mmCIF file of C-alpha atoms in Angstrom:
data_model
loop_
_atom_site.group_PDB
_atom_site.id
_atom_site.type_symbol
_atom_site.label_atom_id
_atom_site.label_comp_id
_atom_site.label_asym_id
_atom_site.label_seq_id
_atom_site.Cartn_x
_atom_site.Cartn_y
_atom_site.Cartn_z
ATOM 1 C CA MET A 1474 -43.064 -4.921 -9.889
ATOM 2 C CA LEU A 1475 -42.761 -7.016 -6.746
ATOM 3 C CA ARG A 1476 -38.990 -7.154 -7.118
ATOM 4 C CA TRP A 1477 -38.839 -3.369 -7.101
ATOM 5 C CA ILE A 1478 -41.015 -3.180 -3.989
ATOM 6 C CA ARG A 1479 -38.847 -5.741 -2.180
ATOM 7 C CA ALA A 1480 -35.693 -3.871 -3.119
ATOM 8 C CA TRP A 1481 -37.222 -0.593 -1.944
ATOM 9 C CA ARG A 1482 -38.227 -2.131 1.390
ATOM 10 C CA ARG A 1483 -34.742 -3.624 1.817
ATOM 11 C CA ARG A 1484 -33.136 -0.238 1.258
ATOM 12 C CA ARG A 1485 -35.434 1.414 3.780
ATOM 13 C CA ARG A 1486 -34.458 -1.148 6.425
ATOM 14 C CA GLY A 1487 -30.768 -0.595 5.738
ATOM 15 C CA GLU A 1488 -30.024 -4.070 4.406
ATOM 16 C CA PRO A 1489 -27.285 -4.025 1.774
ATOM 17 C CA THR A 1490 -28.250 -4.950 -1.770
ATOM 18 C CA ARG A 1491 -26.480 -7.696 -3.707
ATOM 19 C CA GLY A 1492 -24.442 -5.076 -5.533
ATOM 20 C CA GLN A 1493 -23.371 -3.475 -2.268
ATOM 21 C CA GLN A 1494 -22.427 -6.874 -0.852
ATOM 22 C CA ALA A 1495 -20.366 -7.661 -3.973
ATOM 23 C CA ALA A 1496 -18.638 -4.274 -3.787
ATOM 24 C CA SER A 1497 -17.881 -4.764 -0.106
ATOM 25 C CA SER A 1498 -16.431 -8.199 -0.793
ATOM 26 C CA ALA A 1499 -14.294 -6.872 -3.658
ATOM 27 C CA LEU A 1500 -13.025 -4.047 -1.455
ATOM 28 C CA HIS A 1501 -12.108 -6.516 1.294
ATOM 29 C CA LEU A 1502 -10.178 -8.705 -1.180
ATOM 30 C CA ALA A 1503 -8.341 -5.670 -2.562
ATOM 31 C CA GLU A 1504 -7.390 -4.526 0.940
ATOM 32 C CA CYS A 1505 -6.082 -8.002 1.793
ATOM 33 C CA ALA A 1506 -4.034 -8.074 -1.432
ATOM 34 C CA ARG A 1507 -2.620 -4.614 -0.668
ATOM 35 C CA ASP A 1508 -1.619 -5.697 2.838
ATOM 36 C CA ALA A 1509 0.064 -8.824 1.465
ATOM 37 C CA ALA A 1510 1.960 -6.715 -1.089
ATOM 38 C CA HIS A 1511 3.167 -4.348 1.645
ATOM 39 C CA GLU A 1512 4.374 -7.317 3.691
ATOM 40 C CA GLN A 1513 6.310 -8.669 0.687
ATOM 41 C CA ALA A 1514 7.945 -5.314 -0.178
ATOM 42 C CA PRO A 1515 11.194 -5.863 1.790
ATOM 43 C CA LEU A 1516 11.668 -9.314 0.240
ATOM 44 C CA VAL A 1517 11.089 -7.974 -3.249
ATOM 45 C CA SER A 1518 13.525 -5.105 -2.694
ATOM 46 C CA GLU A 1519 16.205 -7.508 -1.485
ATOM 47 C CA ALA A 1520 15.677 -9.830 -4.468
ATOM 48 C CA ALA A 1521 15.903 -6.851 -6.839
ATOM 49 C CA ARG A 1522 19.147 -5.741 -5.199
ATOM 50 C CA VAL A 1523 20.661 -9.211 -5.606
ATOM 51 C CA LEU A 1524 19.620 -9.355 -9.274
ATOM 52 C CA ARG A 1525 21.032 -5.869 -9.962
ATOM 53 C CA GLU A 1526 24.349 -6.879 -8.394
ATOM 54 C CA ALA A 1527 24.482 -10.106 -10.419
ATOM 55 C CA ARG A 1528 23.728 -8.225 -13.634
ATOM 56 C CA ARG A 1529 26.457 -5.681 -12.863
ATOM 57 C CA GLU A 1530 28.989 -8.432 -12.186
ATOM 58 C CA ASN A 1531 28.028 -10.273 -15.371
ATOM 59 C CA HIS A 1532 28.383 -7.065 -17.365
ATOM 60 C CA PHE A 1533 31.936 -6.488 -16.159
ATOM 61 C CA ALA A 1534 32.861 -10.142 -16.635
ATOM 62 C CA GLU A 1535 31.664 -10.001 -20.234
ATOM 63 C CA ARG A 1536 33.601 -6.786 -20.897
ATOM 64 C CA ILE A 1537 36.769 -8.354 -19.488
ATOM 65 C CA ARG A 1538 36.241 -11.507 -21.569
ATOM 66 C CA LEU A 1539 35.730 -9.466 -24.749
ATOM 67 C CA THR A 1540 38.842 -7.412 -24.010
ATOM 68 C CA LEU A 1541 40.961 -10.543 -23.479
ATOM 69 C CA GLU A 1542 39.607 -12.150 -26.656
ATOM 70 C CA GLY A 1543 40.360 -9.026 -28.671
ATOM 71 C CA GLY A 1544 36.732 -8.107 -29.185
ATOM 72 C CA ARG A 1545 35.150 -4.730 -28.791
#
């Protein structure tokens, strides 16, 4: 019963509860992670472009090799 009274008094004074503090902390961590992801976006796009180009070149090299060897 005393715990309920303390929690009620805390809410009346405007102090955040433990659950509100945990939610606020989780929100802050998520916002920081989102900001970090947005900062990394150009690097990721560039890496993806390089990998796509390498895959395209490997594809054509394999087709040429198969043609020269008499494969498909």
